PDB file of C-alpha atoms in Angstrom:
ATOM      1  CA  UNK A  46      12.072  35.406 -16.319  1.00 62.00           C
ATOM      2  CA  UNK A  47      11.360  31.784 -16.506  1.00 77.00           C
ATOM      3  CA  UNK A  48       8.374  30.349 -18.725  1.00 77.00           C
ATOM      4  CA  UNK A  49       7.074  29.460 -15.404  1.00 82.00           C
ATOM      5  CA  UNK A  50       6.769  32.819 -14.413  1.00 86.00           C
ATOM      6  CA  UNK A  51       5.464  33.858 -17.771  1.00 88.00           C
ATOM      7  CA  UNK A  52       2.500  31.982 -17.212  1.00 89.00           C
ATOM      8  CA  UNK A  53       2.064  33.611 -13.801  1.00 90.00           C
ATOM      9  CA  UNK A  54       2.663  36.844 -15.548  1.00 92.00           C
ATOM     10  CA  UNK A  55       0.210  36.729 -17.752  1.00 92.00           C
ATOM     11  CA  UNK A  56      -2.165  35.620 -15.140  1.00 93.00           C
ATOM     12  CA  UNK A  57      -1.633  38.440 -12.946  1.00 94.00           C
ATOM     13  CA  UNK A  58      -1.934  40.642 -16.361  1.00 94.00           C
ATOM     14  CA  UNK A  59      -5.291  39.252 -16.740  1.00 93.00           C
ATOM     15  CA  UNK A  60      -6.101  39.908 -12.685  1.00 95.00           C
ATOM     16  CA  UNK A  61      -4.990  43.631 -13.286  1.00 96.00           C
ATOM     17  CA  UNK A  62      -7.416  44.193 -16.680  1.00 94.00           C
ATOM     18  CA  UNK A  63     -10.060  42.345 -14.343  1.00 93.00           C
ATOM     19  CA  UNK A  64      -9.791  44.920 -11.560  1.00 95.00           C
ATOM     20  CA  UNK A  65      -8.989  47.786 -13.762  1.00 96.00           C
ATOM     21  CA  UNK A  66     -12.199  47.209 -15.420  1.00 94.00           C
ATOM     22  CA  UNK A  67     -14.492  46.256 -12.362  1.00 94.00           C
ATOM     23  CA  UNK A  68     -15.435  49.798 -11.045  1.00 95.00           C
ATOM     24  CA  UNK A  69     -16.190  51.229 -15.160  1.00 95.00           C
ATOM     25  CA  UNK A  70     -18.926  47.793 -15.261  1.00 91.00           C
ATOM     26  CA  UNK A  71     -19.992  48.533 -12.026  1.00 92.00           C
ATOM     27  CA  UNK A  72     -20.916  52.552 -12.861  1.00 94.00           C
ATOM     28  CA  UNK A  73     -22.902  50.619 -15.982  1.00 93.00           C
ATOM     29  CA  UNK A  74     -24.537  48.540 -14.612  1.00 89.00           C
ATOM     30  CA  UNK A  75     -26.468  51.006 -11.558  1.00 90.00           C
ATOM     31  CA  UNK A  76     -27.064  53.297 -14.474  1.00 91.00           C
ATOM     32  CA  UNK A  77     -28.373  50.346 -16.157  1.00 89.00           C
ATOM     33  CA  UNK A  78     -32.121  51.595 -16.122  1.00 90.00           C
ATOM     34  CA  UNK A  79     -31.133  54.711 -18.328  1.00 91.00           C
ATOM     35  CA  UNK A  80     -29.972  52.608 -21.164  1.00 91.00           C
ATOM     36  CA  UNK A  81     -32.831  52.878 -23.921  1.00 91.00           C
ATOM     37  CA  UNK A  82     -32.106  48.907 -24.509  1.00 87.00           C
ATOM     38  CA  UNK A  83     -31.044  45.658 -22.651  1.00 79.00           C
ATOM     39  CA  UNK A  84     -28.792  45.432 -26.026  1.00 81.00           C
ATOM     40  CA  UNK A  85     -27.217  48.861 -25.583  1.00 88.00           C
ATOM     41  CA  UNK A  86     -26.519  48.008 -22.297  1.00 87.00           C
ATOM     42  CA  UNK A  87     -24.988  44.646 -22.428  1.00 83.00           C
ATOM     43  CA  UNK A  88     -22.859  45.543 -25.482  1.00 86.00           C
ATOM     44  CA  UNK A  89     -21.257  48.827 -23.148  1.00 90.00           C
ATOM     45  CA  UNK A  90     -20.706  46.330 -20.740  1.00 88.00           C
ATOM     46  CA  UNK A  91     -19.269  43.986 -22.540  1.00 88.00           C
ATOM     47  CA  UNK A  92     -16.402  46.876 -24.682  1.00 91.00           C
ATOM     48  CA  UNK A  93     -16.013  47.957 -21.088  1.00 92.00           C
ATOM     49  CA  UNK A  94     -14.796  44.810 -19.726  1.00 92.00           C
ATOM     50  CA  UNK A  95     -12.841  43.899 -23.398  1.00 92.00           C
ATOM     51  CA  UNK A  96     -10.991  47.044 -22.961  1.00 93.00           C
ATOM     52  CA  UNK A  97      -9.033  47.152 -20.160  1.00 94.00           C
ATOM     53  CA  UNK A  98      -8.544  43.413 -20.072  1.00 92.00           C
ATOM     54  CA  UNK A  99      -7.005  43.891 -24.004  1.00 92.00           C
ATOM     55  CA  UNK A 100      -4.638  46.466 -23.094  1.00 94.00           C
ATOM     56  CA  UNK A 101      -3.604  44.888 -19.940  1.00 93.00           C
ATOM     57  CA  UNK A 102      -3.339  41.183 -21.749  1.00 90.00           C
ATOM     58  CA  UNK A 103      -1.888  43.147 -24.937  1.00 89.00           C
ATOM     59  CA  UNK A 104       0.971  44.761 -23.150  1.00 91.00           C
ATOM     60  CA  UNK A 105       1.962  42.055 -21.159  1.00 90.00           C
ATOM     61  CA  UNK A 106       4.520  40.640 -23.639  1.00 84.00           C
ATOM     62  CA  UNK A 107       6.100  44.383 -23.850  1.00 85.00           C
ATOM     63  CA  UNK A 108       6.546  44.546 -20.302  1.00 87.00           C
ATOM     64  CA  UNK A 109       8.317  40.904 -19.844  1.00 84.00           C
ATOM     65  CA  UNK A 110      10.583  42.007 -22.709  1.00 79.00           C
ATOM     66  CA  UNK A 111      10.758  45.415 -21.551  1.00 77.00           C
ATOM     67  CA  UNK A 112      10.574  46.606 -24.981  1.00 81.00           C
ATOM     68  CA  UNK A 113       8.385  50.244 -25.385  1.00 84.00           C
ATOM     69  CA  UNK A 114       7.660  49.350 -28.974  1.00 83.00           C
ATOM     70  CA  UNK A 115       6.324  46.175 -28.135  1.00 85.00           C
ATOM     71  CA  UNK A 116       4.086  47.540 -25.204  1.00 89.00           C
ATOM     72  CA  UNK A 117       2.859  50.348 -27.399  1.00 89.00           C
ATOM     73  CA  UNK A 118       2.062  47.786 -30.409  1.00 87.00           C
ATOM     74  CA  UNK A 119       0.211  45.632 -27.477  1.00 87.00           C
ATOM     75  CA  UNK A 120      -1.769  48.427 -26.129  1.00 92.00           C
ATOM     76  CA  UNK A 121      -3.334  49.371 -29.685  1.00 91.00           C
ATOM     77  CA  UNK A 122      -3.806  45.849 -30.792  1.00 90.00           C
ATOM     78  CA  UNK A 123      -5.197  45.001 -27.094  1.00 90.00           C
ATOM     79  CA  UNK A 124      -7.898  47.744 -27.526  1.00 93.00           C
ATOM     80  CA  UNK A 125      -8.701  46.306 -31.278  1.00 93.00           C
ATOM     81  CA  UNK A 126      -9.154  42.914 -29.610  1.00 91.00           C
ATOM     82  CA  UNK A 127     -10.687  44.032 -26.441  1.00 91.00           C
ATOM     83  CA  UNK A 128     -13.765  45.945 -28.230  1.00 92.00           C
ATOM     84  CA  UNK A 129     -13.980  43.242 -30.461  1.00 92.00           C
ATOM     85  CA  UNK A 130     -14.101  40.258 -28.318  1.00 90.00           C
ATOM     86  CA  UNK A 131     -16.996  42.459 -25.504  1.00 88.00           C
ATOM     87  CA  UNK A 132     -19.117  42.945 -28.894  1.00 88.00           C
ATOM     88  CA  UNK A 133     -18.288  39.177 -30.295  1.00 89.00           C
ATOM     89  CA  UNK A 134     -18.600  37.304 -26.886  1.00 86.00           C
ATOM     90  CA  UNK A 135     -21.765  39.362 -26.183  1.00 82.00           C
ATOM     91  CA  UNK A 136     -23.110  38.645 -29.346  1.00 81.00           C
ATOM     92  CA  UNK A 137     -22.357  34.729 -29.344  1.00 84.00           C
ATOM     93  CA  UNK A 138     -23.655  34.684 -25.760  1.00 81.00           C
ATOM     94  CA  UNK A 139     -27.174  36.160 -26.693  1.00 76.00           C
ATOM     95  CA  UNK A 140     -27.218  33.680 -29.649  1.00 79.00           C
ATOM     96  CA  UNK A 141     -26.045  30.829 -27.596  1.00 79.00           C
ATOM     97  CA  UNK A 142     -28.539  31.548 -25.107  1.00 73.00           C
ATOM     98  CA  UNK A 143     -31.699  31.568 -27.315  1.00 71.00           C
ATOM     99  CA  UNK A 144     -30.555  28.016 -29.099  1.00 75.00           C
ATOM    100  CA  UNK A 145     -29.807  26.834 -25.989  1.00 71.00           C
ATOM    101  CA  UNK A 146     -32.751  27.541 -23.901  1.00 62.00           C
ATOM    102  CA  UNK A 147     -35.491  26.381 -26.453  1.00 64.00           C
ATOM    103  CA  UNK A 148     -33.344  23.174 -27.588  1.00 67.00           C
ATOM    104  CA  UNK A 149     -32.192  21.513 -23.808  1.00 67.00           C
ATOM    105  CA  UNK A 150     -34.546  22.911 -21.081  1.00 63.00           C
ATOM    106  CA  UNK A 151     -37.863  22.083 -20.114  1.00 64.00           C
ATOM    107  CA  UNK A 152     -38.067  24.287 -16.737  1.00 64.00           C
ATOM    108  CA  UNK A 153     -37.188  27.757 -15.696  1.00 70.00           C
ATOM    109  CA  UNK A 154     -35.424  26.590 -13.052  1.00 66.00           C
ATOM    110  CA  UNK A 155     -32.784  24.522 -14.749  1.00 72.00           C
ATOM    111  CA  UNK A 156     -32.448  27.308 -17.635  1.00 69.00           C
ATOM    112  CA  UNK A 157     -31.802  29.917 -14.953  1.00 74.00           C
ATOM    113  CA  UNK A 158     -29.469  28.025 -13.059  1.00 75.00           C
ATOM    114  CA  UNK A 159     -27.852  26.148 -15.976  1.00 79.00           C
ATOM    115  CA  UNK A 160     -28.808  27.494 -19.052  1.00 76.00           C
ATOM    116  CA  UNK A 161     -28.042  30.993 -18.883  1.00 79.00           C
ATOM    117  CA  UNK A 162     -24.698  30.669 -17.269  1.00 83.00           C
ATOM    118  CA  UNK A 163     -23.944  28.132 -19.341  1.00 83.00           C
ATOM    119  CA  UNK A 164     -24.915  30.258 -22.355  1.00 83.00           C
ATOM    120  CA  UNK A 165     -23.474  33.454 -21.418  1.00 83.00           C
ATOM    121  CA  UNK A 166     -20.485  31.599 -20.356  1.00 87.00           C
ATOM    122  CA  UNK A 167     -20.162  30.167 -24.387  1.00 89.00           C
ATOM    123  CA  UNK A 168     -20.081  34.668 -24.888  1.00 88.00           C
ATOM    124  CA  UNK A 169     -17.202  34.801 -22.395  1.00 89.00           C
ATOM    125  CA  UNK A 170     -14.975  32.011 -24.135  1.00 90.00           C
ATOM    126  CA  UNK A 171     -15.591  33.946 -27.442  1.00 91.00           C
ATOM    127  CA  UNK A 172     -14.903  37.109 -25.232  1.00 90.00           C
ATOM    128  CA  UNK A 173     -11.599  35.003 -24.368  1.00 90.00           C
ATOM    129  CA  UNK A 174     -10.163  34.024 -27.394  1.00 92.00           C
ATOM    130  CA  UNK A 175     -10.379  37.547 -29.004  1.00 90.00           C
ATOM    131  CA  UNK A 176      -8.038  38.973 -26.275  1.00 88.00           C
ATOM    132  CA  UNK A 177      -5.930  35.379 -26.544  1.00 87.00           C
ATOM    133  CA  UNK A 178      -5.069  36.357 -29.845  1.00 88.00           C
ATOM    134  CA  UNK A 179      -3.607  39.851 -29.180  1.00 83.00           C
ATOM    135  CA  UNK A 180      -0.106  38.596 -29.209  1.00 78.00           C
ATOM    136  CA  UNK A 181      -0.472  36.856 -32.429  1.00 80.00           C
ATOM    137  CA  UNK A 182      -1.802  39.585 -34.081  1.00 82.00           C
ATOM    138  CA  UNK A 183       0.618  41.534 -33.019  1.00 76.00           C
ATOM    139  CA  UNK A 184       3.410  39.586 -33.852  1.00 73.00           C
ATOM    140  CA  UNK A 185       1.654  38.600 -37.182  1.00 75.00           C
ATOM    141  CA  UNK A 186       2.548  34.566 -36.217  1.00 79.00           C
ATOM    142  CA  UNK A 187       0.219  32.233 -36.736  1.00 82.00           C
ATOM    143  CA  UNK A 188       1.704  29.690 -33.714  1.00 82.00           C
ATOM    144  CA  UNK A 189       0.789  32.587 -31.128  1.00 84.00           C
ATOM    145  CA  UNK A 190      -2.545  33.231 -32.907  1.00 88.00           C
ATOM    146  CA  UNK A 191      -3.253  29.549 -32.512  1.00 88.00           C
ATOM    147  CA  UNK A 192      -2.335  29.784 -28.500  1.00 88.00           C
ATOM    148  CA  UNK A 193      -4.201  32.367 -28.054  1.00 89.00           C
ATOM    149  CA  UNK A 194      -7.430  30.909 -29.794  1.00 92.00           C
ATOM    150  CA  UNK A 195      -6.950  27.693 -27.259  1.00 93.00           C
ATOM    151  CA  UNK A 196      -5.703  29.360 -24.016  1.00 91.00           C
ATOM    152  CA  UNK A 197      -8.402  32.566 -24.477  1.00 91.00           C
ATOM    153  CA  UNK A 198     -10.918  29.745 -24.681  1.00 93.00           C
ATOM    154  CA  UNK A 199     -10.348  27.339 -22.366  1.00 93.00           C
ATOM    155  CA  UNK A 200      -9.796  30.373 -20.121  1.00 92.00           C
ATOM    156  CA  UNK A 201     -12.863  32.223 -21.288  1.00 91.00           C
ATOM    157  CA  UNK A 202     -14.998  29.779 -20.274  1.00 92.00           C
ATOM    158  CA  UNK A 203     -14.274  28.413 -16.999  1.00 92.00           C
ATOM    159  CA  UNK A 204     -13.558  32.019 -16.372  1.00 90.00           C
ATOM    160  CA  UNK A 205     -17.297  33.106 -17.481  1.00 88.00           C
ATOM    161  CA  UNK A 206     -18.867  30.337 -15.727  1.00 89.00           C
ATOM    162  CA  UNK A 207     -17.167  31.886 -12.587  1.00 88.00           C
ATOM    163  CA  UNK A 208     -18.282  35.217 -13.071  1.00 86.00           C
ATOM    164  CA  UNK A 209     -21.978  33.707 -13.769  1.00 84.00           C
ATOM    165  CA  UNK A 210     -22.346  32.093 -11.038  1.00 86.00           C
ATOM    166  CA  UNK A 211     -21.122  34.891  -8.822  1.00 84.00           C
ATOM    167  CA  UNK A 212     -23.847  36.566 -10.604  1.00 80.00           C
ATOM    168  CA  UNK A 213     -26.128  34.129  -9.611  1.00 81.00           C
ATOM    169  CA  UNK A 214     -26.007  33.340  -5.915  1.00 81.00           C
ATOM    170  CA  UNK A 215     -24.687  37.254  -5.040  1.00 82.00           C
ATOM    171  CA  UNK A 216     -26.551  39.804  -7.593  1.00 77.00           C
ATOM    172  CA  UNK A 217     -26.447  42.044  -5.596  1.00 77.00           C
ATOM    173  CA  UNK A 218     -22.852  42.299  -4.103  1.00 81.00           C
ATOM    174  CA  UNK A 219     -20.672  44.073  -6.066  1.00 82.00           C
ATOM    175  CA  UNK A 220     -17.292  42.592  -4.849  1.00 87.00           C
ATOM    176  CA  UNK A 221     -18.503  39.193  -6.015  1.00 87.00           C
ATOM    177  CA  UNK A 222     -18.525  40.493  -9.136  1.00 86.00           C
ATOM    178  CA  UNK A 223     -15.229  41.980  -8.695  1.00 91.00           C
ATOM    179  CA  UNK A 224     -13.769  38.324  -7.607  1.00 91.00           C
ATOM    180  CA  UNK A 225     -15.726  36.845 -11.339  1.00 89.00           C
ATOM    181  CA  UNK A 226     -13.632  39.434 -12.978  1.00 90.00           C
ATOM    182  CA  UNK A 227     -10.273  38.638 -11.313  1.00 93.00           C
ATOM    183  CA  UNK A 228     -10.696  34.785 -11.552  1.00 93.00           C
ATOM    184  CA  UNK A 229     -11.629  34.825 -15.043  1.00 91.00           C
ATOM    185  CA  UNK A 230      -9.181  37.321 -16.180  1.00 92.00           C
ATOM    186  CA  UNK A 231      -6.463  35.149 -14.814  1.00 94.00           C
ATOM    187  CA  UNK A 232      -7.929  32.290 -16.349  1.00 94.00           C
ATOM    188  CA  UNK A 233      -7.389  33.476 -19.738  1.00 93.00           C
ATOM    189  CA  UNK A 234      -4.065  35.006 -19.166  1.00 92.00           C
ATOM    190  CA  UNK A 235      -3.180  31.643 -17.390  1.00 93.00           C
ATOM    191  CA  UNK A 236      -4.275  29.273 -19.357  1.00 93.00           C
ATOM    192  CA  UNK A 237      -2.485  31.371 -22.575  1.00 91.00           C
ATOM    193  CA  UNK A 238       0.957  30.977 -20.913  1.00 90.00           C
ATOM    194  CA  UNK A 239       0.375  27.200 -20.304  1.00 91.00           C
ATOM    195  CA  UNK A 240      -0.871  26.711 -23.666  1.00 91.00           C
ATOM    196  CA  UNK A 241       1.903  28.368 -24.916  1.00 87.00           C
ATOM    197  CA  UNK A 242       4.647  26.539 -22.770  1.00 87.00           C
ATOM    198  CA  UNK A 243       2.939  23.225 -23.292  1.00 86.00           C
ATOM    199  CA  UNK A 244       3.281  23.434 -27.379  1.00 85.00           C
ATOM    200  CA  UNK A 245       6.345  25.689 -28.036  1.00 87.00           C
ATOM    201  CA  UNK A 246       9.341  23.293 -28.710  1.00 87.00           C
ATOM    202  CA  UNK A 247      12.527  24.465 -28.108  1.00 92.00           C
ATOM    203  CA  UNK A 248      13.614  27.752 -26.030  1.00 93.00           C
ATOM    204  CA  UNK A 249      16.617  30.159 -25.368  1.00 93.00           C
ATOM    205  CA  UNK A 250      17.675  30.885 -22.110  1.00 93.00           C
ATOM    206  CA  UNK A 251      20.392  34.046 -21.450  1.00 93.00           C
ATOM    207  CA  UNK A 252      23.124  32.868 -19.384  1.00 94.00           C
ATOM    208  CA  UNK A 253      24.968  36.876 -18.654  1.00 92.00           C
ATOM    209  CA  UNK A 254      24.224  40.071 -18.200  1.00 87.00           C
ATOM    210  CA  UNK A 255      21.464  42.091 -16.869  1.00 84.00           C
ATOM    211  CA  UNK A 256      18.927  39.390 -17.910  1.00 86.00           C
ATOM    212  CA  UNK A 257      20.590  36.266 -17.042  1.00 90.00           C
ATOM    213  CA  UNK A 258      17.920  33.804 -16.613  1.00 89.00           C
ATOM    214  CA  UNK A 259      15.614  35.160 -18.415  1.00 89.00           C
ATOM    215  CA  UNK A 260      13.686  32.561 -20.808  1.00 91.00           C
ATOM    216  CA  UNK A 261      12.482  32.774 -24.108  1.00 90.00           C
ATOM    217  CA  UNK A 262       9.778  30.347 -25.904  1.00 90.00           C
ATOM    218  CA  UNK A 263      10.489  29.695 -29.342  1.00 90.00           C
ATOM    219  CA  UNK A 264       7.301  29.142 -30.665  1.00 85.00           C
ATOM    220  CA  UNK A 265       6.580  30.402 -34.321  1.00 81.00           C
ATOM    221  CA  UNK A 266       8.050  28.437 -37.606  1.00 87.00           C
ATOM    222  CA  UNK A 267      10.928  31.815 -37.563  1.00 89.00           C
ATOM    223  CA  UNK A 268      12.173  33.262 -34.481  1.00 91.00           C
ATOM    224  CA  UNK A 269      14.477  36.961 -34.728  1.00 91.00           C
ATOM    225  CA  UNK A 270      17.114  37.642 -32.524  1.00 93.00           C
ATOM    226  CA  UNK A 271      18.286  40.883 -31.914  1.00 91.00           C
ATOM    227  CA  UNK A 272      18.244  44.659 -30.899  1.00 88.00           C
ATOM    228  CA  UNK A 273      15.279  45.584 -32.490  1.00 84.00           C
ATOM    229  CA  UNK A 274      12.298  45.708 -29.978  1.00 78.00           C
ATOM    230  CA  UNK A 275      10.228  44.531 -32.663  1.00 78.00           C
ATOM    231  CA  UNK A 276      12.156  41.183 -32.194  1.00 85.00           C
ATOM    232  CA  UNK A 277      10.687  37.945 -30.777  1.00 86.00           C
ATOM    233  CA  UNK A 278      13.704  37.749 -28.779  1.00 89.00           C
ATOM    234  CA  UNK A 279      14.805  41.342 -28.221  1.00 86.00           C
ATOM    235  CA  UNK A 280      18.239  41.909 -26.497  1.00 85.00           C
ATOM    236  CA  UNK A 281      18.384  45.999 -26.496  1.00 81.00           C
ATOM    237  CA  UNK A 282      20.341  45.308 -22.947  1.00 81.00           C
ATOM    238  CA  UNK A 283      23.495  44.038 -24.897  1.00 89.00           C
ATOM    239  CA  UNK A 284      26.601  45.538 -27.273  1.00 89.00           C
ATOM    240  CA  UNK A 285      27.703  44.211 -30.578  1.00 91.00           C
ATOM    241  CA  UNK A 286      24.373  43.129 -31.474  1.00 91.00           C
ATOM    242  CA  UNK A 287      22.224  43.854 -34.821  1.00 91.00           C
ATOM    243  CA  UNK A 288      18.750  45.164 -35.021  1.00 91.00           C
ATOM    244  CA  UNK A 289      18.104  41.858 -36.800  1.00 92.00           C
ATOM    245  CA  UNK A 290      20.697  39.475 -35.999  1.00 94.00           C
ATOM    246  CA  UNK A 291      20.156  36.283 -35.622  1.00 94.00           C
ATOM    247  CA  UNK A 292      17.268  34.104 -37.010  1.00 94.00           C
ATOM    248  CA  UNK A 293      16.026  30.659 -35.906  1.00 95.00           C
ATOM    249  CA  UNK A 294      13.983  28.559 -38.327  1.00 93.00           C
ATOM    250  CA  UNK A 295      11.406  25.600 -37.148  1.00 90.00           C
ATOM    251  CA  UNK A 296      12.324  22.803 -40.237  1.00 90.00           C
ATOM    252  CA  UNK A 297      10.503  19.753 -39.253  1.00 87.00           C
ATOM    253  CA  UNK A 298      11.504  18.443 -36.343  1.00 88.00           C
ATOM    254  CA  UNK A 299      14.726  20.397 -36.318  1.00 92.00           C
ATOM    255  CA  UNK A 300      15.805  23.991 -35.643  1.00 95.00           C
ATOM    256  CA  UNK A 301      17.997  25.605 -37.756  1.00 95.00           C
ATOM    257  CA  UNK A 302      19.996  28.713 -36.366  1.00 96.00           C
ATOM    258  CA  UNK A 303      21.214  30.938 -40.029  1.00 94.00           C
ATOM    259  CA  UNK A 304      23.314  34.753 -38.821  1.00 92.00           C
ATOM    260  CA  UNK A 305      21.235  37.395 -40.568  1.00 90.00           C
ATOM    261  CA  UNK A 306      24.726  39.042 -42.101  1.00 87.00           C
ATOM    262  CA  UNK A 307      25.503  40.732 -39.238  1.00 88.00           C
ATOM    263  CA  UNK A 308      29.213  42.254 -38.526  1.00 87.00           C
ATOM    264  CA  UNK A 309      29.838  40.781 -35.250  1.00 87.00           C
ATOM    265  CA  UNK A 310      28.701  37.374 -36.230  1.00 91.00           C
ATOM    266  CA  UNK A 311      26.796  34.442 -34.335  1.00 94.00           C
ATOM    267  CA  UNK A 312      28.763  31.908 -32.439  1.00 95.00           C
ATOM    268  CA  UNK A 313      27.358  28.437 -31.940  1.00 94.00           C
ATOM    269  CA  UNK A 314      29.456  26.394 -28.982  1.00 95.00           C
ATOM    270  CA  UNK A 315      32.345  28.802 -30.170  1.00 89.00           C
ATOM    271  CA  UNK A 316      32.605  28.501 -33.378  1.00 91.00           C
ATOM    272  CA  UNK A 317      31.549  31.287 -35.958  1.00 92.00           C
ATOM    273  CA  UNK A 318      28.212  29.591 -37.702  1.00 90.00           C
ATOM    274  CA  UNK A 319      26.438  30.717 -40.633  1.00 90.00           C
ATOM    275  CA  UNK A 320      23.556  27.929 -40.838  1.00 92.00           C
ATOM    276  CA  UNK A 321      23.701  25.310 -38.178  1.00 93.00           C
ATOM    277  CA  UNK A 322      21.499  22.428 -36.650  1.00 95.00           C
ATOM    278  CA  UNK A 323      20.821  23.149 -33.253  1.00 95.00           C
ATOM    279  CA  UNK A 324      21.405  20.472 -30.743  1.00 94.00           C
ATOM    280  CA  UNK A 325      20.059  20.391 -26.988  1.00 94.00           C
ATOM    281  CA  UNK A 326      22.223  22.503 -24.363  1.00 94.00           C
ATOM    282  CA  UNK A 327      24.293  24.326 -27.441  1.00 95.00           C
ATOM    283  CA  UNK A 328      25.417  27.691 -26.373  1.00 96.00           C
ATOM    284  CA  UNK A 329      24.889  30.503 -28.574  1.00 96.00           C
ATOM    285  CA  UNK A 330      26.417  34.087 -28.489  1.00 94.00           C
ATOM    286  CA  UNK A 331      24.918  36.999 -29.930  1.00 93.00           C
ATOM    287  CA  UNK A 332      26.633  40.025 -29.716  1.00 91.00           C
ATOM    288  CA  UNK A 333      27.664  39.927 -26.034  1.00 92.00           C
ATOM    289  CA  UNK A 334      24.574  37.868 -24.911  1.00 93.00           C
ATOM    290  CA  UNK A 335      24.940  34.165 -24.552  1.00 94.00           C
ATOM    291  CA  UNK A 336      21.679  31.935 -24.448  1.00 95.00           C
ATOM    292  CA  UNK A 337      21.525  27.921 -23.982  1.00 95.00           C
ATOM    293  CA  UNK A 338      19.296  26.590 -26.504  1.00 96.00           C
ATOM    294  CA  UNK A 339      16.917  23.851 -24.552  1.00 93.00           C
ATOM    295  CA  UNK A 340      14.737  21.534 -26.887  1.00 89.00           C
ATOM    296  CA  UNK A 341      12.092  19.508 -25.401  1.00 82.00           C
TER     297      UNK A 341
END
């Protein structure tokens, strides 16, 4: 899979949560009336909507390195996040709307059609950067936390302000609401693989085997290589490899490839390497896997 197609990955990640969690918001809200309070109601909304798109988003990774540890790790940490970010986004939205409606608007019209979604949208972006960060979390590295903070946002919020307005000019159509949940949910999972793309500096692309072409961002300060789905570059697919083989280090403006003792060895252009600088288009063989490094 290219990083291209990562991107559109996680976007259609995001369209599935979006979907998934449509018809659960949509039981809420027409039973909306039997919630004791407007807070009760827009907080089970909110977990509702956080859930399914944080196991969706927090999978995602699992499936495009079809490892089962990695999907089961995402689909814990994805709930975490998802219940989390409806309560947080919900929260900030409420908060943003009462500074922002007695601070910038004089009339009811311009505070119901700008204010509000403008507000709520601020919840949403929160909302968005909670599941963003999913991956990080999971992977304990700070690099993914960080594009997950700035993709969840960016996507958060033009996301919400879609959803909003569908609120707006159709409240009472509940397939508009279904399209707000689909654009915004692949707004965030978008805009997380372009963020991610845009500042990772270097990746590894296999060259054989059963996932030739596949493409790996290298975008934390240490990368692992190796069998071990827990890996950020898991190769279960190929022989001779280590659970932990292979480890790439982020030194400056260099990368610096170091074998983590394993039998077989790591082969850089060939040649058996311990510790080595990695230059643009070097070919690297671990196990039987072979991967061209590419630095931008």
């Amino acid at each position: 899979m290219s990083l291209l197609m990562r991107i559109v990955f996680f976007g259609l990640a995001g369209i599935i949560g979006g979907m998934l969690a449509w018809p659960f918001a949509e039981v809420i809200i027409y039973y909306q009336a039997d919630f004791p309070t407007l807070l009760i109601f827009n907080a089970a909304l909110g977990i509702t909507v956080g859930l399914f798109m944080g196991i969706c988003f927090g999978m995602s990774e699992g499936l495009i390195a079809v490892s089962k540890e990695k999907i089961k790790a995402g689909i814990i940490m994805g709930i975490i996040t998802g219940i989390i970010g409806g309560l947080a986004g919900f929260v900030a939205g409420q908060a943003a709307l009462l500074y922002i409606g007695t601070t910038f608007f004089n009339s009811n019209y311009s505070f119901q059609k700008i204010g509000i979604p403008v507000s709520r949208a601020i919840g949403w972006a929160i909302f968005g950067i909670c599941i963003g960060v999913a991956h990080g979390l999971r992977n304990m590295s700070l690099a993914k936390v960080r594009n997950g903070i700035i993709g969840g946002f960016v996507g958060g919020i033009l996301g919400g302000l879609a959803v909003e307005y569908m609120r707006i000019y159709s409240p009472e159509n509940m397939f508009a609401r279904l399209v707000g949940l689909i654009i915004m949910g692949f707004l965030i999972g978008m805009f997380y693989g372009l963020i991610e793309n845009r500042l990772a500096k270097a990746s590894m692309q296999l060259l054989n085997g059963r996932y030739k072409g596949k493409e790996f961002p290298i975008t934390g300060r240490v990368t692992n290589i190796g069998r071990s789905g827990k890996t950020e570059i898991g190769i279960n697919g190929y022989t001779n490899v280590a659970d932990v083989h292979t480890l790439i280090k982020k030194e400056g403006n260099d990368f610096i490839l170091t074998d983590a003792g394993s039998k077989p060895g790591t082969f850089v252009n060939d040649d058996r390497a311990e510790r080595v600088r990695l230059k643009n288009g070097d070919i690297i063989r671990v196990g039987e896997a072979q991967f061209q490094f590419r630095k931008k």
